[in-house]
Amino acid sequence: PFLHALTPTFLFVSQVKDEDIYSPILRKLFNESHHIFVGLQTIREDLPSKNKKPQFVSISKSYRSVIRACMEELQQVVSILLAIELIWNLCEVLFIDAVPAGSLLLHLLDWVRLHKADVDEKAREVLQSESPVEHHGYWDVVVSYVLQGRLEEARQMLAKQAAQQYADKNMYKLMDNLLSKMPVYNPGSIHTLTEFDVKWRHWHEEVDRCLQDKSFASNVHLELICKILVGDEDTLLEHKELLSTWYHFLVTRLLFAHPTIKPTELHYYAQSCMAMFLDSRSAPETLDSILLAAFDFDIHQVIKDCSIALNNWWFVAHLTDLLDHCKLLQSHNLHFGSNLREFLLLEYASGLFNHHSLWQLAVDYFDHCPEFGRVYLELHIERVPLDTERKALKVLRICEQRQMPEQVRSICKIMAKRALRNNRLGSALSWSIRAKDAAFATLISERFLQDYCTRGTFSDLDLIDNLGPAMLLSDRLTFLVKYHEFHKLYGEKCFTEAAKLLLSLITAKIAPRSFWMTLLTDALPLLEQKEVSQTHPHLSLGLYDLTVICVFWSFQEEDIELTKVELLRLALARNLAKAIVKEGTVDA
Amino acid sequence: MFVARSIAADHKDLIHDVSYDFHGRRMATCSSDQSVKVWDKSENGEWHCTASWKTHSGSVWRVTWAHPEFGQVLASCSFDRTAAVWEEIVGESNDKQRGQSHWIKRTTLVDSRTSVTDVKFAPKHMGLMLTTCSADGVVRIYEAPDVMNLSQWSLQHEISCKLSCSCISWNPSSSRAHPPMIAVGSDDSNVTYGGKVQIYEYNENTRKYAKAETLMTVTDAVHDIAFAPNLGRSFHVLAIATKDVRIFKLVPMRKESTSTGPTKFEVQIVAQFDNHNSQVWRVSWNITSTLLASSGDDGCVRLWKANYMDNWKCTGILKGDGSPLTGSSGQPTAMSTVVGSSVQTSQSVLNGTSAGRAWLLVSSTQACVA
């Protein structure tokens, strides 16, 4: 916990709460396991163990089922995240990085490799086995490497086979040679794309010659690899389980048939690959349509499909914003563009506002929506439930930073009203001062004064003492502060100062009429004080003048406390006598 | 995803209205059992009834909250020809422990000679003002000059609508460009006066409300009406619950400097939905006017949303028992947030099994549909 002062009238203690460390799914784990735990504690101790054991086993199974339920939920979340990463990655390659032909294929290869991690797992399994070349998965791994263009790794794997195959030694050497010579585009090199294309065609022809020559005919595996290297579609399609997706098929096909593919040519190949790969009976899934739209460079369609398919605005809002910054939306239809960006950000941020702590994030989003951001923020922020003072202050800080005086006033007023309802006068006063609500401050000051009249003491003294210039908000408030000051002076026996203050309170007309009687009653003991009557006879005379007026006036008011009036008159008379004597003495 | 939660409201008769407070943490229900119940939402999201009391000597048609700047204040209106204002009193400590609070009546408004069909507070920038409408076609606007004294209300305006009134809605805009404006809906079966929605506007010079517009295309009984939050736009959006759901755009036309009458409007219909295939009883906007909820006699609540091209579509349907219906595209619907807004639901009057239960649109994540 730490202390900090936020405004002159507030002092605060903050605490770091660790609730946000735990994700909702773990919280579910905690909640459900708590229930099981409590159930376990109630199993009777006195039962024989053979009766308890089945119960213990059952409880153990309950715990595990909770773990599995959480895992399932997490898996769902993970699979959604995988999908959006896949889409975003492709959008980055095609739209944001906008790589040209040559590099394009390399990036697409990376993209596919990133999303097909199971190859490495299989490879590890094979390599860790006793005899990798005899492992049933060996050739799958080699082929998978080739399909992903990971020719170096394919060579390494093949070398193990070659080491043991004396008969086909030359074939393996030939294959290794082909694999090592495949040209790979280097964006930094001095050679142009055209030069690369020429080199690649030479290599491609060489591979084709090997096929025609039946150089690998006696080894079914090597023959297969050779067919892949030449880009034979049918061969590729025979390995759907290894490719697993049509976009892997697409990238592989491009790698071995059109490595210099241009971005604008992508959509044609994407369409045909998808058609070839997918069963003609099954309709493309949503993810497929989205990827296809991306290959089509139809950004609008991607955003639209993602909006419909994904159960949240997060993805489209952030991606569209980034695309807008890349100036990619403006080149499209005039109806949207930055409006689309703002629309999505507003939707996303509005959703955040319903969360008890995430709402604070939404503020930054609204800040960066030039057209409607401010008004959305105004509307949302005034509805944030003001559960605690701390939360109210957070909300206020946000409003004050953005010059939203009406929202500030409204929130302070709500808090003031609530405090008053709960009879927390000090809090109510602070809030109404912050709201600059003079009328309410007056009302609360009245309540303070009433409290004083009934109980004889003030509450919330610290607050009243430290208001500073804020006390000028309302006359009644000023009076309250000064009146308390008067009491303090009196308590400290600074009778002269107290008397002066009392006098000024009445003369300056800040004192409410209803309070004059109380003031005069306060004046009574002062008049008795030697200090006042003897040292400062003028003061006392001044007081006398006023009290006389007040007394006469008070006879006209309805509720006259006769005893008080009588006492007052007595005191006045005595004091006057003293004063006259004193005056006389001085003059003489 | 929607989480619909059912609450056994324990009203002994049909519930006619449900109203969220400004922050969405409290709720009031009113019923033909003549009582009003107040519900508070606890930290864990559960709703608890913290007050239940008899408010009128007839069915209570509507209940509404005042802005929290005025405190914890409710208004109710009834078949018994009265409207009442209630204030919550902070109770004794043992009441607080039991989670109960007390509401006391501050005033009864008895000017109406017929059933009072709707009661609404005016936008807070107008002060503490209460408006009622009655079956006798009169709209009454009251003001409490001293906001600290809720027992003193003075009748400031009486507007004679000539048609039996069923609902009212204030334009929430506090912009100086818009004078105070109120829409009145009628369920009158009279066919002589065609339009069942009238718009009245306050005139600074005459200090009176004058009729600015009648929506002539709305000829069927109107059960509910709601202005959308303004968002600083120059035009106004109005939703109407009638035999279908309708959304109108009212565009103020430029006033000549010599014109002293009410603003003239260009009225455009933005959307019309008959998906309920029955009478629509309630319409309600979310905070940012991006979502409209409607409920109808088909026992369903439908949510309507506009995409960035301003095309309105249904983004979700909740059946009367709280279960979602799949959207028109066959995909499961995912709904956008409504908590914290003043979206209310009302079960259909004919659906007897719903008597006594209140349906809430409770929670959410994000939405879809472009």
PDB file of N, CA and C in Angstrom, chain B residues 5 25 40-48 362:
ATOM      1  N   ARG B   5     -29.856 -14.358 -18.081  1.00  0.00           N
ATOM      2  CA  ARG B   5     -30.095 -14.870 -16.749  1.00  0.00           C
ATOM      3  C   ARG B   5     -31.545 -14.669 -16.390  1.00  0.00           C
ATOM      4  N   ARG B  25     -26.474  -0.820 -12.522  1.00  0.00           N
ATOM      5  CA  ARG B  25     -26.255  -1.662 -11.342  1.00  0.00           C
ATOM      6  C   ARG B  25     -27.526  -1.875 -10.526  1.00  0.00           C
ATOM      7  N   ASP B  40     -30.727  -4.904  -6.876  1.00  0.00           N
ATOM      8  CA  ASP B  40     -29.346  -4.425  -6.913  1.00  0.00           C
ATOM      9  C   ASP B  40     -28.442  -5.540  -7.413  1.00  0.00           C
ATOM     10  N   LYS B  41     -27.455  -5.171  -8.198  1.00  0.00           N
ATOM     11  CA  LYS B  41     -26.521  -6.171  -8.718  1.00  0.00           C
ATOM     12  C   LYS B  41     -25.319  -6.245  -7.792  1.00  0.00           C
ATOM     13  N   SER B  42     -25.037  -7.445  -7.292  1.00  0.00           N
ATOM     14  CA  SER B  42     -23.906  -7.579  -6.374  1.00  0.00           C
ATOM     15  C   SER B  42     -22.613  -7.709  -7.176  1.00  0.00           C
ATOM     16  N   GLU B  43     -21.496  -7.760  -6.469  1.00  0.00           N
ATOM     17  CA  GLU B  43     -20.189  -7.817  -7.139  1.00  0.00           C
ATOM     18  C   GLU B  43     -20.029  -9.043  -7.998  1.00  0.00           C
ATOM     19  N   ASN B  44     -20.664 -10.146  -7.588  1.00  0.00           N
ATOM     20  CA  ASN B  44     -20.507 -11.368  -8.374  1.00  0.00           C
ATOM     21  C   ASN B  44     -21.546 -11.468  -9.487  1.00  0.00           C
ATOM     22  N   GLY B  45     -22.281 -10.374  -9.704  1.00  0.00           N
ATOM     23  CA  GLY B  45     -23.208 -10.366 -10.829  1.00  0.00           C
ATOM     24  C   GLY B  45     -24.594 -10.866 -10.520  1.00  0.00           C
ATOM     25  N   GLU B  46     -24.856 -11.225  -9.280  1.00  0.00           N
ATOM     26  CA  GLU B  46     -26.189 -11.702  -8.925  1.00  0.00           C
ATOM     27  C   GLU B  46     -27.097 -10.521  -8.617  1.00  0.00           C
ATOM     28  N   TRP B  47     -28.357 -10.654  -9.000  1.00  0.00           N
ATOM     29  CA  TRP B  47     -29.331  -9.608  -8.710  1.00  0.00           C
ATOM     30  C   TRP B  47     -30.109  -9.981  -7.450  1.00  0.00           C
ATOM     31  N   HIS B  48     -30.194  -9.029  -6.527  1.00  0.00           N
ATOM     32  CA  HIS B  48     -30.959  -9.268  -5.306  1.00  0.00           C
ATOM     33  C   HIS B  48     -32.038  -8.216  -5.170  1.00  0.00           C
ATOM     34  N   VAL B 362     -27.752  -9.596 -20.066  1.00  0.00           N
ATOM     35  CA  VAL B 362     -26.812  -9.404 -18.985  1.00  0.00           C
ATOM     36  C   VAL B 362     -25.391  -9.080 -19.416  1.00  0.00           C
TER      37      VAL B 362
END
